Short mmCIF file of C-alpha atoms and ligand atoms in Angstrom, two decimals:
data_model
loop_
_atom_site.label_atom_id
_atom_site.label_comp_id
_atom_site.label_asym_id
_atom_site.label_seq_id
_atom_site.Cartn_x
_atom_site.Cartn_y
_atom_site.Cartn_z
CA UNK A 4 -30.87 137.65 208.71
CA UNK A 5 -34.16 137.98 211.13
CA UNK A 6 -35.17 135.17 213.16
CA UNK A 7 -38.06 134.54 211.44
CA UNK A 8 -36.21 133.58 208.24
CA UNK A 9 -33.47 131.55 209.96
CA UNK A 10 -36.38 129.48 210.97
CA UNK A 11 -37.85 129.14 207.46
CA UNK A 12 -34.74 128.38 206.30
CA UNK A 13 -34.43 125.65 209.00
CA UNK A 14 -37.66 124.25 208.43
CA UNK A 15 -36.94 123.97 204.39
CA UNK A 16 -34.04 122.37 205.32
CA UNK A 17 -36.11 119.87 207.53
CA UNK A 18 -38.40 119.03 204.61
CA UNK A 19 -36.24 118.94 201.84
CA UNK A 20 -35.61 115.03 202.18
CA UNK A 21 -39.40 114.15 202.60
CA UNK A 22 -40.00 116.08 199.61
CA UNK A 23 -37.82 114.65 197.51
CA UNK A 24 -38.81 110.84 198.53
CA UNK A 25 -42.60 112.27 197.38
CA UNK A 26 -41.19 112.92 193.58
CA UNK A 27 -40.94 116.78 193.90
CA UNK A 28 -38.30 118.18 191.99
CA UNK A 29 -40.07 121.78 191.50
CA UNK A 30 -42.04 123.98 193.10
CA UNK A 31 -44.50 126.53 192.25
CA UNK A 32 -44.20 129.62 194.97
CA UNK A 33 -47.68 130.96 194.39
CA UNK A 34 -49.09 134.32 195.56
CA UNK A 35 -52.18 136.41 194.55
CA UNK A 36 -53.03 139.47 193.29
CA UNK A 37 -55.26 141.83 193.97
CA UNK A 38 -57.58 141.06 191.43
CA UNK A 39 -57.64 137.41 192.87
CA UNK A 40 -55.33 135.65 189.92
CA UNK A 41 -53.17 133.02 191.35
CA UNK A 42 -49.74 134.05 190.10
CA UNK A 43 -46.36 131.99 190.45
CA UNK A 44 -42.92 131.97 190.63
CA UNK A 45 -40.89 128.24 190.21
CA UNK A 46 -38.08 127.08 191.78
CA UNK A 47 -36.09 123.68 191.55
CA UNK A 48 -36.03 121.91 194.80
CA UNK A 49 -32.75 122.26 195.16
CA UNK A 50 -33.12 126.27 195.74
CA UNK A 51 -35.80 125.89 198.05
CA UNK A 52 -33.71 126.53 201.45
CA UNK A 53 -31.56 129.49 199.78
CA UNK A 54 -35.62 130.69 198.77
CA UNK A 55 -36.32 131.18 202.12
CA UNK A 56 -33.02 133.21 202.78
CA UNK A 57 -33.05 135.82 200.08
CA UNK A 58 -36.36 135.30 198.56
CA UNK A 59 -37.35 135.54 195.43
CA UNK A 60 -37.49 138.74 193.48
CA UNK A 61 -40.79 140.20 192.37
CA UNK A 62 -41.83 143.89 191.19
CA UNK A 63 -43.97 145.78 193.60
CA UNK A 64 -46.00 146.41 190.31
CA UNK A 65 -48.29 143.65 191.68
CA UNK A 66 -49.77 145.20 193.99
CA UNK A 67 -51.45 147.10 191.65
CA UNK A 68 -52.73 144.29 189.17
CA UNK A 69 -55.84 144.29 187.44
CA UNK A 70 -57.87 141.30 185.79
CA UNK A 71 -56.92 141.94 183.03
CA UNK A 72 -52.80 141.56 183.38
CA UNK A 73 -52.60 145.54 183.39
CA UNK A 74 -51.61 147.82 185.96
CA UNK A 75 -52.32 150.59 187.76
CA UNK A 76 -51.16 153.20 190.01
CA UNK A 77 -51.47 154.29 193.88
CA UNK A 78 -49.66 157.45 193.40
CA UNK A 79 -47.29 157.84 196.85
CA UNK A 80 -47.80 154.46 197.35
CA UNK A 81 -46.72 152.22 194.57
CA UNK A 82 -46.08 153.79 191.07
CA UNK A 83 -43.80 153.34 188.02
CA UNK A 84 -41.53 150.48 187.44
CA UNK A 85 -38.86 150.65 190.34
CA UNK A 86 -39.26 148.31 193.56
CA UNK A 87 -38.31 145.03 194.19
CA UNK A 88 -40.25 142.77 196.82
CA UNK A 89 -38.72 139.33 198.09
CA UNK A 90 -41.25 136.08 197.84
CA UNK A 91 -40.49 133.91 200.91
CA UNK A 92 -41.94 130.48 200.97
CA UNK A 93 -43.35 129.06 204.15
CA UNK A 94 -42.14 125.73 204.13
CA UNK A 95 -44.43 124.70 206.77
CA UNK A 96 -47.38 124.85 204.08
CA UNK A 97 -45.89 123.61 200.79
CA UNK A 98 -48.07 120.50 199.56
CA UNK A 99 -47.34 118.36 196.44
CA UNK A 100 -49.76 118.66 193.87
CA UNK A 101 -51.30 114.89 193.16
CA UNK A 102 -52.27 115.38 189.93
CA UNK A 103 -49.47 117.47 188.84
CA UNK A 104 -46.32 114.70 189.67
CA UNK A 105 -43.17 116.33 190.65
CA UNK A 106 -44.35 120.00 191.63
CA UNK A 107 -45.28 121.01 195.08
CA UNK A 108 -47.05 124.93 195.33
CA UNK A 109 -45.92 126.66 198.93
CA UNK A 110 -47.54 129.69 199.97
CA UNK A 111 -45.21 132.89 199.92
CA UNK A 112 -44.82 136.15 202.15
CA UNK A 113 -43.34 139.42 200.41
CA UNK A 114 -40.74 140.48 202.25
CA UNK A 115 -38.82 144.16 201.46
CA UNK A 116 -35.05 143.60 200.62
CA UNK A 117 -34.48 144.72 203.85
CA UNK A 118 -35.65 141.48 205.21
CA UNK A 119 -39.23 143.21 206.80
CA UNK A 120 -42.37 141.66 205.79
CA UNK A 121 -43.87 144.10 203.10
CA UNK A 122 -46.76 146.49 204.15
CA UNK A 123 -48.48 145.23 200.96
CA UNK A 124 -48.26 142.06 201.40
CA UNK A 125 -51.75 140.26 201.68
CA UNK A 126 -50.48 137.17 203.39
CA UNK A 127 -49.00 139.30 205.97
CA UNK A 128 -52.31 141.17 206.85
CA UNK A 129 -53.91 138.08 207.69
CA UNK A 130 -51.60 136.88 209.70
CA UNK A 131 -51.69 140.18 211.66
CA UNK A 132 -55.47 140.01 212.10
CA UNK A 133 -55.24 136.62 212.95
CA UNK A 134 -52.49 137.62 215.49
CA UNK A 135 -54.23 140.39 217.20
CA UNK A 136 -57.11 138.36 217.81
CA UNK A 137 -55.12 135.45 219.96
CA UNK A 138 -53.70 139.00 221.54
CA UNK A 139 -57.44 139.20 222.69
CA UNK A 140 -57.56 135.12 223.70
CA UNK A 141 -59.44 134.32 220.35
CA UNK A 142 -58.74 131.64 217.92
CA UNK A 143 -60.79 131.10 214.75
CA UNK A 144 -61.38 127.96 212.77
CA UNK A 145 -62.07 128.55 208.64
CA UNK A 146 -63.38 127.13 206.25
CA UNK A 147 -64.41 127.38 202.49
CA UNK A 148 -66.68 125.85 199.77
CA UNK A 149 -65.73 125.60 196.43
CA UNK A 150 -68.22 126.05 193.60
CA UNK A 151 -66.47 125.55 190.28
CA UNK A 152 -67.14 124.62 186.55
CA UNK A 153 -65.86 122.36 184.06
CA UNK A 154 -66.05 123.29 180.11
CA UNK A 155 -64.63 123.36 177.16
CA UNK A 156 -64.12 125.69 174.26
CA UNK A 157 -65.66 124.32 171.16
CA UNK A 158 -64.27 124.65 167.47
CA UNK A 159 -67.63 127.19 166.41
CA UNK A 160 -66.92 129.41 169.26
CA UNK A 161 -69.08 127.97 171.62
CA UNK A 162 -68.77 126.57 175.13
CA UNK A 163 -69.87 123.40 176.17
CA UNK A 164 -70.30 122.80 180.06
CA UNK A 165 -69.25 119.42 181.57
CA UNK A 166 -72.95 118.62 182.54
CA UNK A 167 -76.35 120.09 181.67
CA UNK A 168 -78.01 118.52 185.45
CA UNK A 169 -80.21 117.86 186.68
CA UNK A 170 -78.61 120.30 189.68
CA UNK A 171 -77.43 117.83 192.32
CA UNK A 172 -77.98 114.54 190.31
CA UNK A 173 -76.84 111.18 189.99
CA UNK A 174 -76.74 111.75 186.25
CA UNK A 175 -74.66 114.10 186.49
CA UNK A 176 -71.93 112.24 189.07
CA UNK A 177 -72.18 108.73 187.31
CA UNK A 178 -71.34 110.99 183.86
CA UNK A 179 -68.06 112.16 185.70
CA UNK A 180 -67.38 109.51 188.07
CA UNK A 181 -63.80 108.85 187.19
CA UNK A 182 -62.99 112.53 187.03
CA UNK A 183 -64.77 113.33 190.86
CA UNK A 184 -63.24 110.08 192.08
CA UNK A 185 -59.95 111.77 190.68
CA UNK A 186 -60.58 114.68 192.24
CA UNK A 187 -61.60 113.41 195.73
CA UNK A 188 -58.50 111.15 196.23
CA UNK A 189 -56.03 114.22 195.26
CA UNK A 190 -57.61 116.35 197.48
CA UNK A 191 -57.38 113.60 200.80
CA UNK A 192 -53.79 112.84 199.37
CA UNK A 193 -53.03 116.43 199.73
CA UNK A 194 -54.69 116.55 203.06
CA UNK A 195 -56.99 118.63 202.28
CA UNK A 196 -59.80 116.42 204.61
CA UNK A 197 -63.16 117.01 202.05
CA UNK A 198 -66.17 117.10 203.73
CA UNK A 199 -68.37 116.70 200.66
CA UNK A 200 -68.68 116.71 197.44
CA UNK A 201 -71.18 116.81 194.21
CA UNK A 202 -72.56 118.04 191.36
CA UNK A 203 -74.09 121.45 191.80
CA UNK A 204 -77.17 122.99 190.59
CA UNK A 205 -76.63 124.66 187.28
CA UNK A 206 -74.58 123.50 184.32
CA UNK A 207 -70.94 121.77 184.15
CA UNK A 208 -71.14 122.87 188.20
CA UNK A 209 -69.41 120.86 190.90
CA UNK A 210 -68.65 122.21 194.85
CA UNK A 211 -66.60 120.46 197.37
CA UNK A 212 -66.15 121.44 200.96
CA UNK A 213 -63.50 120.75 202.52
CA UNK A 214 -62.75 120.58 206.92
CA UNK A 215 -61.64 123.76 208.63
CA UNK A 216 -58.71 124.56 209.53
CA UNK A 217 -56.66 128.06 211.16
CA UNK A 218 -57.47 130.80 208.72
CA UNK A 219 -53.75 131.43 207.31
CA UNK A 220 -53.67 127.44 206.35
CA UNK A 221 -57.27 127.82 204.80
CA UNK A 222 -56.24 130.99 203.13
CA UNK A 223 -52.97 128.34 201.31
CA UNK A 224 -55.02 125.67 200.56
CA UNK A 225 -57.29 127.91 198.35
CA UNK A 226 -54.32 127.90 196.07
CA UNK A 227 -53.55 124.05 196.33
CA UNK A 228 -57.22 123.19 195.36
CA UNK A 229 -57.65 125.86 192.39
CA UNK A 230 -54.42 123.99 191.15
CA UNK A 231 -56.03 120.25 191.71
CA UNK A 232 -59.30 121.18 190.09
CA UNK A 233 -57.39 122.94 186.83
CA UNK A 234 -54.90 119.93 186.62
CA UNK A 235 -57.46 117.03 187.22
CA UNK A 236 -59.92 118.76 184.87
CA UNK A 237 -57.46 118.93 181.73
CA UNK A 238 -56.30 115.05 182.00
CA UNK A 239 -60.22 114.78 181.08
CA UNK A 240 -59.90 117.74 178.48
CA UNK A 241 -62.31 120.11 180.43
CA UNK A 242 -61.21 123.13 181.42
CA UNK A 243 -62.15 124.57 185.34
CA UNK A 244 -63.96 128.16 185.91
CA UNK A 245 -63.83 129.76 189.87
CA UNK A 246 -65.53 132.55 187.51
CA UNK A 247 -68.66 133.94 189.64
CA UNK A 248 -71.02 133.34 186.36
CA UNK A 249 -69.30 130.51 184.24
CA UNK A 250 -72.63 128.56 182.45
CA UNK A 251 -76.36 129.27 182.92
CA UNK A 252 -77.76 131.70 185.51
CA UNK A 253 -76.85 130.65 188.89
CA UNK A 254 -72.88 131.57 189.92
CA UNK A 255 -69.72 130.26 191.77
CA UNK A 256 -69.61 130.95 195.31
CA UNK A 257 -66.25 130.45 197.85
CA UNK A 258 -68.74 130.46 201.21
CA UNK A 259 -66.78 130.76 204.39
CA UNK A 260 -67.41 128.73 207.44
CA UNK A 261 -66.00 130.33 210.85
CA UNK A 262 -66.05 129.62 214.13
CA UNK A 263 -64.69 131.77 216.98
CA UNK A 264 -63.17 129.81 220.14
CA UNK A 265 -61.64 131.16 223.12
CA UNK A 266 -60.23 128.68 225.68
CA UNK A 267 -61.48 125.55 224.28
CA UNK A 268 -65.10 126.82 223.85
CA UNK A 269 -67.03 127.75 220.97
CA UNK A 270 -68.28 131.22 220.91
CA UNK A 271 -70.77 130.12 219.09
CA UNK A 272 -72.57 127.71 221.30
CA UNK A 273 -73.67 127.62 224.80
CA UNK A 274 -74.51 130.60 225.40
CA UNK A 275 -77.56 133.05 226.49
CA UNK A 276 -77.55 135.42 223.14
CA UNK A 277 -79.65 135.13 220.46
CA UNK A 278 -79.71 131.18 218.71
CA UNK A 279 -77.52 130.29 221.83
CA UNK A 280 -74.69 132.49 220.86
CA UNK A 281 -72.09 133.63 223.77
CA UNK A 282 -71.27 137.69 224.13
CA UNK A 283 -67.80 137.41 222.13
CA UNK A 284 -69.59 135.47 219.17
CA UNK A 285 -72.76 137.60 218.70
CA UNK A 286 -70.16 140.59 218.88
CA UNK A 287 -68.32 139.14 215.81
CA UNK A 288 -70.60 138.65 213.51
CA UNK A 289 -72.45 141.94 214.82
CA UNK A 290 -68.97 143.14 213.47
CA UNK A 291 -69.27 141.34 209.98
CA UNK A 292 -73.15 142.68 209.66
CA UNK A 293 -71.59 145.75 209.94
CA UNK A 294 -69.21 146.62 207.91
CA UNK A 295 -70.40 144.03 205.29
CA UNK A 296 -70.73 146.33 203.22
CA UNK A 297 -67.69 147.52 202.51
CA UNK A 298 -66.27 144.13 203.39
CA UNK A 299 -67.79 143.08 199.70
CA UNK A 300 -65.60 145.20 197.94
CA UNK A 301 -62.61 142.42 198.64
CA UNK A 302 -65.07 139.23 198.93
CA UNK A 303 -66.53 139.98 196.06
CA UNK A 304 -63.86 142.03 193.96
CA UNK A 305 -64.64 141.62 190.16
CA UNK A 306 -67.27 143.17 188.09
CA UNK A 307 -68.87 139.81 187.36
CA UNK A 308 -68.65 138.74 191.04
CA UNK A 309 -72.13 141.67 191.22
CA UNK A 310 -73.96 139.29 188.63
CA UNK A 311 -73.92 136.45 191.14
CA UNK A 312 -74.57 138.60 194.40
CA UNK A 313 -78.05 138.77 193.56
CA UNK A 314 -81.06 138.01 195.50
CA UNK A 315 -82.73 134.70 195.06
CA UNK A 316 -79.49 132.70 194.09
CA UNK A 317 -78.60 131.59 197.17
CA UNK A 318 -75.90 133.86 196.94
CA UNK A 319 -75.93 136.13 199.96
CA UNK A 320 -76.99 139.38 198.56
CA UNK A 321 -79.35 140.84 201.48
CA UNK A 322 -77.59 142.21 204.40
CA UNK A 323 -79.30 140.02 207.65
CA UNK A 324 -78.35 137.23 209.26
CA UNK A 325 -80.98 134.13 210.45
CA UNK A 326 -81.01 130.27 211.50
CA UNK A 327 -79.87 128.36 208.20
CA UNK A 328 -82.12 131.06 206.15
CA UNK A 329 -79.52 130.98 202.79
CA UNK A 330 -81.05 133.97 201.27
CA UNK A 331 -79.52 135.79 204.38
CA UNK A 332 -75.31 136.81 203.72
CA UNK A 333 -74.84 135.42 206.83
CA UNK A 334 -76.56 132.51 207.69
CA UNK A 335 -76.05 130.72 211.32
CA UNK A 336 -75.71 127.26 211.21
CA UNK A 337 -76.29 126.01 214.72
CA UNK A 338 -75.32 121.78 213.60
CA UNK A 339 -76.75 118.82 214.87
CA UNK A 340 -78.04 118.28 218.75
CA UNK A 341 -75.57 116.75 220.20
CA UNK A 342 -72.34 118.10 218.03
CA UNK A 343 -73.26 121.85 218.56
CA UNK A 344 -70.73 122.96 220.39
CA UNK A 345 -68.38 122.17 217.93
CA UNK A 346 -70.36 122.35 214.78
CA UNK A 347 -72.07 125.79 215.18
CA UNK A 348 -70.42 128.30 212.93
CA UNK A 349 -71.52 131.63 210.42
CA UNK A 350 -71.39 130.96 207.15
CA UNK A 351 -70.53 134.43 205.05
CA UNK A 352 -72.33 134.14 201.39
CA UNK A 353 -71.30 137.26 199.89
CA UNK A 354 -67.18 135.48 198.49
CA UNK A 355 -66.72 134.49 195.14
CA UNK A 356 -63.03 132.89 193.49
CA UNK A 357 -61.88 136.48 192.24
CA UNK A 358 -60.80 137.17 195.87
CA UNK A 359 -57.77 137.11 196.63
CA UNK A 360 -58.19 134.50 200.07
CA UNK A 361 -55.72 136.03 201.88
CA UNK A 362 -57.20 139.71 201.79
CA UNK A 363 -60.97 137.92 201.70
CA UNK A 364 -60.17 136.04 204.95
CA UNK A 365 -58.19 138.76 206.67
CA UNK A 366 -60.87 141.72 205.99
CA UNK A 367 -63.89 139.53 207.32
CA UNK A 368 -62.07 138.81 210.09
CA UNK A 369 -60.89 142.29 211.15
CA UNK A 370 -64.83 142.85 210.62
CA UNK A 371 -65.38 140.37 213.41
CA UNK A 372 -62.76 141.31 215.31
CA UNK A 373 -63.71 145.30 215.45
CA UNK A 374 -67.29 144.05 216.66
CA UNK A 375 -65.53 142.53 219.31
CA UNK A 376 -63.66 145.40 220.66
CA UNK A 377 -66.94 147.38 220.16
CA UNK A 378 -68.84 144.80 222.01
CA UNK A 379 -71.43 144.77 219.54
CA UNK A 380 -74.62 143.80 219.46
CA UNK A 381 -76.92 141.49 216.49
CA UNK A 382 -80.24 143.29 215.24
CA UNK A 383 -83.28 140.48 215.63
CA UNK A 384 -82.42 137.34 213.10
CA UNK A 385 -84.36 137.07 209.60
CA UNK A 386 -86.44 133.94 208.78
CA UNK A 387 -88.04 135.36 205.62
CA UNK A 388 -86.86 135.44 202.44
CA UNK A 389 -85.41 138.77 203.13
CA UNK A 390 -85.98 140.67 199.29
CA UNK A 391 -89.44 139.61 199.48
CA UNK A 392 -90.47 141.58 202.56
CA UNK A 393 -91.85 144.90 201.84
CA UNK A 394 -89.36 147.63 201.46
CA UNK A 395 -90.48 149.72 204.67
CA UNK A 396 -90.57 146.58 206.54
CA UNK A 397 -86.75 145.66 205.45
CA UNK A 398 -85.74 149.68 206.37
CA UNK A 399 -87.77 149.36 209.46
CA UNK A 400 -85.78 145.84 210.75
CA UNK A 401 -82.60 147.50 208.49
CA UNK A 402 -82.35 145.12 206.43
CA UNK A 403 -80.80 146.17 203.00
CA UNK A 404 -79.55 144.38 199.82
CA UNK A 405 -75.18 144.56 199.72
CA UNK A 406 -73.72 146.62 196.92
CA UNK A 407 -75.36 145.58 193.73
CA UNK A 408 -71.92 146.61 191.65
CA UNK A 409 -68.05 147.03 192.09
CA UNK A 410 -68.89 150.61 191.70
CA UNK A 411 -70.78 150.64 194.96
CA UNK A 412 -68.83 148.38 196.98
CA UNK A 413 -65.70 150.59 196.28
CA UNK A 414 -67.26 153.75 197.43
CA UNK A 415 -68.34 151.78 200.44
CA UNK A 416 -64.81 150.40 200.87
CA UNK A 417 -63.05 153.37 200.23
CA UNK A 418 -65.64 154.86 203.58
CA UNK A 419 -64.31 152.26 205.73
CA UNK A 420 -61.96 152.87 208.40
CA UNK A 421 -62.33 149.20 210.20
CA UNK A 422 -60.72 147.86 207.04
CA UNK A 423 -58.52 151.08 206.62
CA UNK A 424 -57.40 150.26 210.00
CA UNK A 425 -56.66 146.34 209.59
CA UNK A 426 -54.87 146.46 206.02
CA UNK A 427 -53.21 149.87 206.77
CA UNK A 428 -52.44 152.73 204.25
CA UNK A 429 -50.57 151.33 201.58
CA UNK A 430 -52.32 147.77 201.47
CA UNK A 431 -55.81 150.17 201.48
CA UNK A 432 -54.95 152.40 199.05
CA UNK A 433 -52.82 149.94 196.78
CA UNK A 434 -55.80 147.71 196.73
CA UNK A 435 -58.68 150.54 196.28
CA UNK A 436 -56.83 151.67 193.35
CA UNK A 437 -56.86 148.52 191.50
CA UNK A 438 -60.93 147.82 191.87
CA UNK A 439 -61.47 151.38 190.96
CA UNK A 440 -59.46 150.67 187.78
CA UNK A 441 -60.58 147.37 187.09
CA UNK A 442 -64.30 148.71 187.49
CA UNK A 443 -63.59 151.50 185.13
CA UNK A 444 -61.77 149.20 182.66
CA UNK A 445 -65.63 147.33 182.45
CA UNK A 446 -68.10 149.10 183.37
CA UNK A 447 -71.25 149.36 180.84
CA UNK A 448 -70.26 145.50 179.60
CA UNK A 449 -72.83 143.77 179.25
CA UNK A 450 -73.07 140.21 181.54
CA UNK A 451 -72.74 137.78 178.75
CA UNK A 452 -69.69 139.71 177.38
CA UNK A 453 -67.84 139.73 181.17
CA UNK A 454 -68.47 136.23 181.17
CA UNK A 455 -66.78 135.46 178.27
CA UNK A 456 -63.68 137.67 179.51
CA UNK A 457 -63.81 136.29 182.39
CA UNK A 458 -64.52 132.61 182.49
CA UNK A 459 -60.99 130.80 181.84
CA UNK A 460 -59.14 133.83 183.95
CA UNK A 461 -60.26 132.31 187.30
N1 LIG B 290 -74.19 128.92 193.87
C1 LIG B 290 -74.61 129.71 195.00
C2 LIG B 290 -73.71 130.94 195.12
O1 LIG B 290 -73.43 131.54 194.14
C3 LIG B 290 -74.62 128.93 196.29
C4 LIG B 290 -75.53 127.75 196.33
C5 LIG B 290 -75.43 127.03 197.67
O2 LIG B 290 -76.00 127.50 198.64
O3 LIG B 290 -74.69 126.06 197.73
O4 LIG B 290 -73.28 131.31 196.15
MG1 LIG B 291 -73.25 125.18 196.85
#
């Protein structure tokens, strides 16, 4: 057996007793697909160390999941029915689920049954981008927000959303004030360290933020908190949407937070570039504004995700960057005086819950990290709201609006060789494959008709 797994295998050995004494007698291995559903495997405690020995089987098929349960092909890649992939858990991330007692979820890595890690699997790419840039002396610090709904089917075939506003109010919180209280002390139980919470701005809509951590653990605890939400929800008989367009006309977002650090210091701070960025951190997001993009084809992955990335929701449609300007897809948050040069980090708008984190995380940061090898440099910031300029104005600064369907943002994708180069062949090609299917399988429906497909399958 490799090294690597004789440690996991030590390390599930090491927490086997404290999970026990916290009630878990099961636990819920949980990976993701390509078409962002969480998907799970469950184990008894009791087979957790001999888990991360030998794994637990899964069909390559996976790879090549669409949102809809079906499956396509990446001829000379993955095809047909033959193939069998190991899930390893990572004992080092498993977390009991508060509100479901007696289950913990742990993250998983696909291993071949040779005992490699699997060229497809997603985990696995992020860990390799995250690993080739501490090769370069950088670190990065991650973090998402969660925009989610609560609703509930209703005997005429309706749907009735948790709250009808106002956006932001305390009508809205004091109706739910047991169920976000809920919510808020599973998430700290769970570690999860929220930042904020509250109702958001169109119906049954709630976000919480929660405080960054390294991208791989960030990446996990995407899983952990879809779980928390879906199981808190149902004790009050609501169901939860990650959907991008669940109720009324403004959508679900996953916004990422990051910060790049090398030797204690935040690249984003301190420094002489534009909005006091220093040369590694304006080459990073440089990197993101340019191969955003294709970038959108993973961030934003579902057919629905293109009726929230629209101008004028907030959403991050317009390719630019600016000072807190939230019409921008990436908008520079410099923080507080005082707390900047830890605060200051780029928020990336254009992510939605159909990602798949892993892929979402690791493909924005290979982004970044090719615009720091390139030494890349930011075009002059945005303070306008960017889709109001005049069009030779926006061509002139080149500012442009990010694919306005899957169909474009595969064609851009499939263009890409950053991202080509970061996932490698089969991950590239396994994954293209999949959006160009899922995109076929709904193309032409009309918005209210993908909502309804698509509104209890995230
Ligand atoms: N709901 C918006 C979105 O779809 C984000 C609103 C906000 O800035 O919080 O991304
Ligand atoms: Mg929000």
């Amino acid at each position: 057996m490799n090294a690597e797994l004789e440690a996991r295998a030590a390390s599930a050995r090491e927490r086997m007793g404290e999970l026990a004494d916290a009630g878990v007698e099961a636990v819920a291995c949980g990976f993701v697909d390509p078409a962002g559903i969480v998907r799970t495997k469950c184990i008894p405690l009791r087979r957790l160390v001999e888990a991360t020995r030998s794994g637990i089987g899964l069909s390559t098929v996976f790879a090549l999941a669409l949102s809809n349960d079906e499956f396509t092909s990446a001829p000379g890649y993955v095809e047909g029915p033959s193939g069998d992939l190991r899930l390893v858990p990572d004992p080092g991330g498993i977390v009991p689920v508060e509100p479901m007692p007696g289950w913990a979820w742990a993250p998983v890595d696909q291993f071949t049954q040779e005992g490699e890690r699997w060229a497809g699997c997603p985990r696995s790419f992020l860990r390799r981008v995250v690993d080739d840039l501490a090769a370069r002396g950088l670190t990065v610090r991650a973090a998402f927000e969660f925009e989610f709904s609560f609703g509930r089917d209703m005997p005429d075939g309706s749907v009735e959303p948790a709250h009808r506003g106002p956006g932001y109010s305390d009508i809205a919180l004091v109706q739910h004030h047991d169920l976000a209280l809920d919510l808020i002390r599973a998430f700290e139980r769970e570690g999860l360290e929220v930042q904020q919470f509250h109702p958001e701005y169109t119906d049954g809509q709630f976000e919480v933020s929660i405080a960054p951590r390294d991208p791989i653990a960030m990446a996990d605890t995407v899983l952990v908190l879809k779980q928390t939400v879906r199981a808190v929800g149902r004790k009050y008989g609501w169901r939860a949407s990650f959907s991008p367009r669940t109720f009324g006309p403004v959508g679900n977002g996953m916004h990422l937070h990051l910060s790049l650090w090398r030797d204690g210091l935040n690249e984003f701070s301190g420094g002489d570039g534009p909005a006091g960025l220093r040369r590694e951190g304006e080459a990073f997001i440089a990197g993101l504004h340019r191969d955003l993009p294709a970038v959108v084809a993973v961030t934003c992955p579902n057919t629905l995700s293109y009726s929230r990335l629209q101008p004028h929701h907030w959403s991050g449609a317009m390719l630019c960057w600016g000072q807190e300007n939230r019409e921008a897809a990436l908008r520079f948050i410099q923080g507080m005086a005082g707390t900047r040069s830890q605060s200051a980090n780029i928020e990336v708008k254009p992510i939605d819950g159909t990602s798949n984190p892993y892929l979402a995380m690791g493909a924005v940061l290979a982004a970044g990290a090719a615009g720091v090898a390139d030494g890349l440099e930011l075009p002059d910031p945005t303070t306008e709201d960017p889709s109001s300029l005049p069009e030779e104005e926006r061509t002139h600064r080149g500012i442009r609006q990010l694919p306005s369907s899957l169909a474009e943002a595969v064609e851009e994708l499939a263009a890409s060789s950053t991202l080509r180069a970061a996932m490698g062949d089969l991950l590239f090609e396994t994954f293209l494959a999949t959006r160009r299917a899922d995109e076929a399988q709904y193309a032409g429906m009309e918005e209210e008709e993908l909502t309804r497909q698509f509104r209890w399958r995230y």
